[in-house]
Coordinates of C-alpha atoms in Angstrom, one line a residue:
X1 CA 18.1 51.0 74.6
X2 CA 16.7 53.8 76.9
X3 CA 17.1 56.4 74.1
X4 CA 15.2 54.2 71.7
X5 CA 12.4 53.7 74.2
X6 CA 12.2 57.5 74.8
X7 CA 12.0 58.0 71.0
X8 CA 9.2 55.4 70.6
X9 CA 7.2 57.0 73.5
X10 CA 7.7 60.5 72.0
X11 CA 6.5 59.4 68.6
X12 CA 3.5 57.7 70.2
X13 CA 2.7 60.9 72.1
X14 CA 2.9 63.0 68.9
X15 CA 0.6 60.6 67.0
X16 CA -1.9 60.6 69.9
X17 CA -1.7 64.4 70.0
X18 CA -2.3 64.6 66.3
X19 CA -5.6 62.7 66.7
X20 CA -6.7 65.3 69.2
X21 CA -5.5 68.3 67.2
X22 CA -7.6 67.4 64.2
X23 CA -10.9 67.7 66.0
X24 CA -12.9 70.5 67.4
X25 CA -12.6 70.8 71.2
X26 CA -15.3 69.2 73.3
X27 CA -16.5 70.6 76.6
X28 CA -18.3 69.1 79.6
X29 CA -21.7 70.7 80.1
X30 CA -23.3 68.6 82.8
X31 CA -22.5 65.8 85.3
X32 CA -25.2 63.8 87.0
X33 CA -24.7 61.0 89.6
X34 CA -27.4 58.5 90.7
X35 CA -27.7 55.4 92.8
X36 CA -28.3 52.1 90.9
X37 CA -28.2 48.4 91.9
X38 CA -25.3 46.1 91.2
X39 CA -25.3 42.3 90.6
X40 CA -25.4 41.4 94.3
X41 CA -28.5 43.6 95.0
X42 CA -26.4 46.4 96.6
X43 CA -26.4 50.1 95.6
X44 CA -23.6 51.5 93.5
X45 CA -22.8 54.8 91.8
X46 CA -23.6 55.6 88.2
X47 CA -22.5 58.9 86.5
X48 CA -23.7 60.6 83.3
X49 CA -21.5 63.2 81.7
X50 CA -23.0 65.4 79.0
X51 CA -20.6 67.1 76.6
X52 CA -21.0 69.0 73.4
X53 CA -20.7 65.6 71.7
X54 CA -23.4 63.8 73.6
X55 CA -24.1 61.8 76.8
X56 CA -21.6 59.3 78.3
X57 CA -22.4 56.9 81.2
X58 CA -20.3 54.8 83.5
X59 CA -21.0 52.8 86.6
X60 CA -18.8 51.6 89.5
X61 CA -18.3 47.9 90.6
X62 CA -17.8 46.8 94.2
X63 CA -15.9 43.9 95.7
X64 CA -16.9 41.3 98.4
X65 CA -13.4 40.2 99.2
X66 CA -11.6 43.5 99.5
X67 CA -8.1 44.5 100.5
X68 CA -7.7 46.7 103.6
X69 CA -5.5 49.1 101.6
X70 CA -8.0 49.8 98.8
X71 CA -9.3 53.4 98.3
X72 CA -12.3 54.1 100.4
X73 CA -15.7 53.2 99.0
X74 CA -18.2 55.6 100.6
X75 CA -21.3 54.0 102.0
X76 CA -24.1 55.7 103.9
X77 CA -24.5 53.4 106.9
X78 CA -27.8 53.2 108.8
X79 CA -30.7 50.9 108.1
X80 CA -31.4 51.7 104.5
X81 CA -30.0 49.0 102.2
X82 CA -28.4 47.5 105.4
X83 CA -26.0 50.4 105.5
X84 CA -24.8 50.0 101.9
X85 CA -26.5 53.0 100.4
X86 CA -24.4 55.4 98.3
X87 CA -26.4 58.6 98.5
X88 CA -23.5 60.4 100.1
X89 CA -21.2 59.4 97.2
X90 CA -23.9 60.5 94.7
X91 CA -24.2 63.8 96.5
X92 CA -20.4 64.3 96.1
X93 CA -20.8 63.7 92.4
X94 CA -23.6 66.2 92.0
X95 CA -22.5 68.9 94.4
X96 CA -18.7 68.8 94.4
X97 CA -17.1 66.9 91.6
X98 CA -19.5 67.6 88.8
X99 CA -19.7 71.4 89.1
X100 CA -15.9 71.6 89.1
X101 CA -15.7 70.0 85.7
X102 CA -18.0 72.4 83.8
X103 CA -16.4 73.6 80.6
X104 CA -13.4 71.2 80.8
X105 CA -12.2 69.1 77.8
X106 CA -12.9 65.4 78.5
X107 CA -9.9 64.4 76.5
X108 CA -7.7 65.9 79.3
X109 CA -8.0 62.8 81.5
X110 CA -4.9 63.3 83.6
X111 CA -5.7 67.0 84.4
X112 CA -9.3 66.1 85.2
X113 CA -8.3 63.2 87.5
X114 CA -5.8 65.4 89.2
X115 CA -8.6 67.9 89.9
X116 CA -10.9 65.1 91.3
X117 CA -8.1 64.0 93.7
X118 CA -7.4 67.5 94.8
X119 CA -11.1 68.1 95.5
X120 CA -11.1 65.0 97.7
X121 CA -7.9 66.0 99.4
X122 CA -7.2 62.7 101.2
X123 CA -4.7 60.0 100.5
X124 CA -7.3 57.2 100.1
X125 CA -10.3 59.2 98.8
X126 CA -12.0 59.0 102.1
X127 CA -13.7 62.4 101.9
X128 CA -15.7 62.1 98.7
X129 CA -15.4 58.4 98.1
X130 CA -13.5 56.4 95.5
X131 CA -16.8 55.2 94.1
X132 CA -17.8 58.8 93.4
X133 CA -14.4 59.8 92.0
X134 CA -14.1 56.7 89.8
X135 CA -17.7 57.1 88.4
X136 CA -16.7 60.5 87.2
X137 CA -13.3 59.4 85.9
X138 CA -14.7 56.5 83.9
X139 CA -17.5 58.7 82.4
X140 CA -14.8 61.3 81.5
X141 CA -12.8 58.6 79.7
X142 CA -15.9 57.6 77.7
X143 CA -16.6 61.2 76.8
X144 CA -12.9 61.6 75.8
X145 CA -13.3 58.7 73.3
X146 CA -16.5 60.3 72.1
X147 CA -14.8 63.6 71.5
X148 CA -12.1 62.0 69.4
X149 CA -14.6 59.7 67.6
X150 CA -12.5 56.7 68.4
X151 CA -13.4 53.4 70.2
X152 CA -12.8 53.4 74.0
X153 CA -10.0 50.9 73.7
X154 CA -8.2 53.2 71.3
X155 CA -8.6 56.1 73.7
X156 CA -7.2 54.1 76.6
X157 CA -4.3 53.1 74.4
X158 CA -3.7 56.8 73.6
X159 CA -3.8 57.8 77.2
X160 CA -1.2 55.2 78.1
X161 CA 1.0 55.9 75.1
X162 CA 0.4 52.4 73.6
X163 CA 0.9 52.7 69.9
X164 CA 1.9 49.1 69.3
X165 CA 0.3 47.5 66.3
X166 CA -1.4 45.0 66.0
X167 CA -3.3 45.3 69.2
X168 CA -3.6 42.3 71.6
X169 CA -6.7 40.5 72.7
X170 CA -6.5 39.2 76.3
X171 CA -6.6 35.6 77.4
X172 CA -9.9 35.1 79.4
X173 CA -9.6 33.4 82.8
X174 CA -13.0 31.9 83.4
X175 CA -13.8 31.6 87.1
X176 CA -15.9 28.5 86.9
X177 CA -15.7 27.2 90.4
X178 CA -16.4 29.6 93.3
X179 CA -15.4 29.3 96.9
X180 CA -14.2 31.7 99.6
X181 CA -16.3 34.8 100.2
X182 CA -18.1 34.3 96.8
X183 CA -19.9 31.1 97.6
X184 CA -21.7 29.3 100.5
X185 CA -19.7 26.0 100.3
X186 CA -16.8 25.1 102.6
X187 CA -14.1 25.7 99.9
X188 CA -11.5 28.1 101.1
X189 CA -9.9 29.1 97.8
X190 CA -12.1 31.8 96.1
X191 CA -11.7 31.1 92.4
X192 CA -10.7 28.3 90.1
X193 CA -10.0 29.4 86.5
X194 CA -10.1 27.6 83.2
X195 CA -7.7 29.4 80.8
X196 CA -7.9 28.6 77.1
X197 CA -4.2 29.5 76.3
X198 CA -4.2 27.1 73.3
X199 CA -6.9 29.0 71.3
X200 CA -5.9 30.7 68.1
X201 CA -8.2 33.7 68.5
X202 CA -10.2 35.3 71.3
X203 CA -13.4 34.2 69.6
X204 CA -12.2 30.6 69.7
X205 CA -11.2 31.0 73.3
X206 CA -14.7 32.0 74.2
X207 CA -16.1 28.8 72.5
X208 CA -13.6 26.7 74.4
X209 CA -14.4 28.3 77.7
X210 CA -18.1 27.9 77.2
X211 CA -17.8 24.3 76.2
X212 CA -15.7 23.5 79.3
X213 CA -18.2 25.4 81.4
X214 CA -21.1 23.2 80.2
X215 CA -19.1 20.0 80.5
X216 CA -18.2 21.0 84.1
X217 CA -21.8 21.5 84.9
X218 CA -22.5 17.9 83.7
X219 CA -19.6 16.5 85.7
X220 CA -20.7 18.3 88.9
X221 CA -24.3 17.2 88.5
X222 CA -23.3 13.6 88.0
X223 CA -21.0 13.6 91.1
X224 CA -23.0 15.8 93.5
X225 CA -26.5 16.3 92.2
X226 CA -28.3 19.3 90.7
X227 CA -28.0 21.5 93.8
X228 CA -24.3 21.7 93.3
X229 CA -24.7 23.4 90.0
X230 CA -26.2 26.5 91.5
X231 CA -24.0 29.5 90.7
X232 CA -22.0 31.9 92.9
X233 CA -21.6 35.7 92.6
X234 CA -19.4 35.5 89.6
X235 CA -21.3 32.8 87.7
X236 CA -19.3 29.8 88.7
X237 CA -20.4 26.6 90.4
X238 CA -20.1 26.0 94.1
X239 CA -19.7 22.2 94.6
X240 CA -18.7 20.6 97.9
X241 CA -15.0 20.2 97.1
X242 CA -11.6 21.0 98.4
X243 CA -8.8 22.6 96.4
X244 CA -7.4 19.3 94.9
X245 CA -10.8 17.8 94.0
X246 CA -11.9 21.2 92.6
X247 CA -8.9 21.1 90.2
X248 CA -9.7 17.5 89.4
X249 CA -13.2 18.6 88.3
X250 CA -11.6 21.2 86.0
X251 CA -9.3 18.8 84.4
X252 CA -12.1 16.3 83.8
X253 CA -14.3 19.0 82.2
X254 CA -11.5 20.1 80.0
X255 CA -10.9 16.5 78.8
X256 CA -14.6 15.9 78.2
X257 CA -14.8 19.1 76.1
X258 CA -11.9 17.8 74.0
X259 CA -9.3 20.4 75.0
X260 CA -6.6 18.4 76.7
X261 CA -3.4 20.4 76.4
X262 CA -5.2 23.5 75.1
X263 CA -6.5 24.8 78.5
X264 CA -4.4 25.7 81.5
X265 CA -5.8 26.4 85.0
X266 CA -5.4 29.0 87.7
X267 CA -6.3 30.0 91.3
X268 CA -7.4 33.0 93.2
X269 CA -6.7 31.9 96.7
X270 CA -7.8 35.2 98.4
X271 CA -5.9 34.0 101.5
X272 CA -6.4 37.2 103.5
X273 CA -9.9 35.9 104.1
X274 CA -8.5 32.9 106.1
X275 CA -5.3 34.1 107.7
X276 CA -5.2 33.3 111.4
X277 CA -4.8 36.7 113.1
X278 CA -1.4 37.2 114.8
X279 CA 0.0 33.8 113.7
X280 CA 1.9 32.4 110.7
X281 CA -1.1 30.1 110.0
X282 CA -3.9 29.8 107.4
X283 CA -7.2 28.1 108.2
X284 CA -8.4 26.3 105.0
X285 CA -11.5 25.2 106.9
X286 CA -12.3 28.7 108.0
X287 CA -16.0 28.5 107.0
X288 CA -16.7 25.4 109.2
X289 CA -17.8 26.4 112.7
X290 CA -16.4 24.8 115.9
X291 CA -16.4 22.0 116.9
X292 CA -16.6 20.5 113.4
X293 CA -13.6 22.3 112.1
X294 CA -10.8 20.2 110.8
X295 CA -7.7 21.5 112.5
X296 CA -5.4 19.5 110.1
X297 CA -6.4 22.1 107.5
X298 CA -4.7 24.9 109.4
X299 CA -1.3 25.3 107.7
X300 CA 1.8 27.3 108.4
X301 CA 3.0 29.7 105.7
X302 CA 5.8 27.3 104.6
X303 CA 3.3 24.4 104.6
X304 CA 0.9 26.4 102.5
X305 CA 3.7 27.3 100.0
X306 CA 4.6 23.6 99.8
X307 CA 0.9 22.8 99.1
X308 CA 0.9 25.3 96.2
X309 CA 4.1 23.7 94.9
X310 CA 2.4 20.2 95.0
X311 CA -0.6 21.5 93.2
X312 CA 1.5 23.1 90.5
X313 CA 3.4 19.8 90.0
X314 CA 0.1 17.9 89.5
X315 CA -1.9 20.4 87.5
X316 CA -1.2 22.8 84.6
X317 CA -1.4 25.9 86.9
X318 CA -0.1 29.1 85.3
X319 CA -1.4 31.7 87.8
X320 CA -2.0 32.0 91.5
X321 CA -3.5 35.1 92.9
X322 CA -3.2 36.3 96.5
X323 CA -1.4 33.1 97.8
X324 CA -0.8 34.9 101.2
X325 CA -2.3 37.6 103.3
X326 CA -1.9 41.3 102.2
X327 CA 0.5 42.0 105.2
X328 CA 2.4 38.7 105.0
X329 CA 5.3 40.0 102.9
X330 CA 7.8 37.4 104.0
X331 CA 5.7 34.5 102.7
X332 CA 4.9 36.4 99.4
X333 CA 8.7 36.8 98.8
X334 CA 9.3 33.1 99.6
X335 CA 6.5 31.8 97.3
X336 CA 7.6 34.1 94.4
X337 CA 11.1 32.8 94.7
X338 CA 9.8 29.2 94.9
X339 CA 7.3 29.3 92.0
X340 CA 7.6 32.6 90.2
X341 CA 9.8 31.4 87.3
X342 CA 7.0 29.1 86.1
X343 CA 3.9 30.4 87.7
X344 CA 2.4 33.9 87.7
X345 CA 2.1 35.2 91.3
X346 CA -0.6 37.9 91.2
X347 CA -0.9 40.7 93.7
X348 CA -4.5 41.8 94.4
X349 CA -5.1 42.5 98.1
X350 CA -1.3 42.9 98.3
X351 CA -0.9 45.6 95.7
X352 CA -4.5 47.1 95.4
X353 CA -3.5 48.9 92.1
X354 CA -1.5 51.4 94.1
X355 CA 1.9 52.5 92.6
X356 CA 3.4 53.0 96.1
X357 CA 2.7 49.5 97.1
X358 CA 3.5 48.1 93.7
X359 CA 6.9 49.8 93.8
X360 CA 7.7 48.0 97.1
X361 CA 6.5 44.7 95.7
X362 CA 8.8 45.1 92.7
X363 CA 11.8 46.0 94.8
X364 CA 11.2 43.1 97.2
X365 CA 10.3 40.6 94.5
X366 CA 7.1 39.8 96.3
X367 CA 5.0 39.2 93.2
X368 CA 5.4 39.2 89.4
X369 CA 1.9 40.3 88.2
X370 CA -0.7 42.8 89.0
X371 CA -4.5 42.4 89.3
X372 CA -5.8 45.6 87.8
X373 CA -9.0 46.7 89.6
X374 CA -9.7 50.4 88.9
X375 CA -12.0 50.7 91.9
X376 CA -9.2 49.7 94.2
X377 CA -7.4 53.0 93.4
X378 CA -10.3 55.1 92.1
X379 CA -9.3 56.8 88.8
X380 CA -8.3 55.9 85.3
X381 CA -5.0 57.9 85.4
X382 CA -3.8 56.1 88.5
X383 CA -4.8 52.8 87.0
X384 CA -2.8 53.5 83.9
X385 CA 0.2 54.5 86.0
X386 CA 0.0 51.3 87.9
X387 CA -0.1 49.2 84.7
X388 CA 2.9 51.0 83.1
X389 CA 5.0 50.6 86.3
X390 CA 4.2 46.9 86.4
X391 CA 4.9 46.3 82.7
X392 CA 8.2 48.2 82.8
X393 CA 9.3 45.9 85.6
X394 CA 8.4 42.9 83.4
X395 CA 5.3 41.9 85.4
X396 CA 2.1 40.4 83.9
X397 CA -1.1 42.4 84.3
X398 CA -4.6 40.8 84.6
X399 CA -7.5 43.1 84.1
X400 CA -10.3 42.2 86.6
X401 CA -14.0 42.7 87.3
X402 CA -15.4 42.7 90.9
X403 CA -17.9 40.3 92.4
X404 CA -20.5 43.2 92.6
X405 CA -20.7 44.2 88.9
X406 CA -22.9 46.2 86.6
X407 CA -23.7 46.0 82.9
X408 CA -20.9 48.4 82.2
X409 CA -18.2 46.7 80.0
X410 CA -15.4 49.3 80.1
X411 CA -12.8 46.7 81.4
X412 CA -12.9 44.9 78.1
X413 CA -11.7 48.1 76.4
X414 CA -9.2 48.7 79.2
X415 CA -7.7 45.2 78.7
X416 CA -7.2 45.8 75.0
X417 CA -6.1 49.4 75.2
X418 CA -3.5 48.7 77.9
X419 CA -2.5 45.4 76.3
X420 CA -2.8 43.6 79.6
X421 CA -2.8 40.2 78.0
X422 CA -5.3 38.6 80.3
X423 CA -8.7 39.3 81.8
X424 CA -10.9 37.7 84.4
X425 CA -14.5 38.6 84.5
X426 CA -16.3 35.5 85.8
X427 CA -17.8 32.5 84.2
X428 CA -19.5 32.7 80.8
X429 CA -22.7 33.1 82.7
X430 CA -24.8 36.0 84.2
X431 CA -25.4 39.1 82.1
X432 CA -23.0 41.4 84.0
X433 CA -20.2 38.9 83.3
X434 CA -21.0 38.1 79.6
X435 CA -21.3 41.9 78.9
X436 CA -17.5 42.1 79.2
X437 CA -16.8 39.0 77.1
X438 CA -19.3 40.1 74.4
X439 CA -17.6 43.5 74.2
X440 CA -14.3 41.8 73.7
X441 CA -15.8 39.8 70.8
X442 CA -17.0 43.1 69.3
X443 CA -13.5 44.7 69.7
X444 CA -11.9 41.7 68.0
X445 CA -14.4 41.9 65.1
X446 CA -13.9 45.7 64.9
X447 CA -10.1 45.4 64.6
X448 CA -10.4 42.6 62.0
X449 CA -12.8 44.7 59.9
X450 CA -10.3 47.6 60.1
X451 CA -7.6 45.3 58.6
X452 CA -5.8 45.4 61.9
X453 CA -6.3 41.8 63.0
X454 CA -5.2 41.6 66.6
X455 CA -2.9 39.1 68.3
X456 CA -4.4 36.5 70.6
X457 CA -1.5 36.2 73.0
X458 CA -2.2 32.7 74.3
X459 CA 0.5 31.2 76.4
X460 CA 2.5 34.5 76.2
X461 CA -0.1 36.3 78.3
X462 CA 2.5 37.4 80.9
X463 CA 4.6 39.4 78.3
X464 CA 2.3 40.7 75.5
X465 CA 3.6 42.9 72.7
X466 CA 3.4 46.3 74.7
X467 CA 5.2 46.3 77.9
X468 CA 4.8 49.9 78.9

């Protein structure tokens, strides 16, 4: 079996190499970084790379709910932009990283990423900033695709050694109810997903998701009034609900849209935000100030795991992200053993797209899926390595946006190229979210027109047709 796998990978590498060999070499001639504004009104880094084939641009997202083990996002501090400026990261692009890439071939992603990491010289990119390094790495990937005259999703597939055909369109996980750090309501859990696993194509999954979204708005307005339909950072609604009543709203909207049995649901708990420091307790009423706080909503780790099990018994939950704090390994292991055979247990703050932490999580059976966020680790090559490690362990992989996004839609291509099988990029609302969904619609259309009709993986999203 191992010999067959090596032969397949070797053949894939030869085919990818042949695509490169048939073209004239490209070279980086200029790199320019700048400060732009993300969807939350905060600065972020954008990078232009000019090659002998043209100009290629990428911008970097930023999270609100961030894991403590993520690569360092360099911010300026001080009064400007309330300390969130990125002129230091831009300076690193323009004065350190960019000049070092002059003359290099952008198709050599691994070699270039290795050079970027060496220039930073720290383990967590604290010197030059993960936001500076990722901006360059992403722009290089786009330039590499341009040099080969192939779509970005095809280039990502080549970089990963994914030659499986037909390609796979991911199942979208629409975050339609927001809580936690993404909304001003009292809801502890951060995201509630509608997942159209019963759709026949990606295009149809988008129609289903949008129809459920609009029906949900009507349901919320009827129950709570128009103010409750105001949207959060990721385009979802923020009604005054708890976890169970939030799931009830989803199920009612799915039914009203006519998709009973065709949509499943999921949760991003983001529990690191409400872990009680130094205790085996989680405060599900953490946003309510004393003395109004409901102490009955503070649960032990075991009680919280039982709560998840109860929810899974009542609702068609197929994925739970960050059910416990990023350092609460014992409870992660317990919940994965308890629910992991039927429910995807996704590491986000736990694993931060870092192969060293992922390796531990695989060994200890603490999770069974990765949330892929490239800005958590800071380069395309490291992200691909994380995905391949997870797939080879039989894990699922969910490609993800961040709450602070830009119009850049590269994660759509990443989800298809790396055959992740699932993607979350907010509600079908707000331009920085729909930019990704619209790119996926274009990719599906492109593949169909090339007589390479892709698979929509549906309920098999945890084990799509390329597993690393």
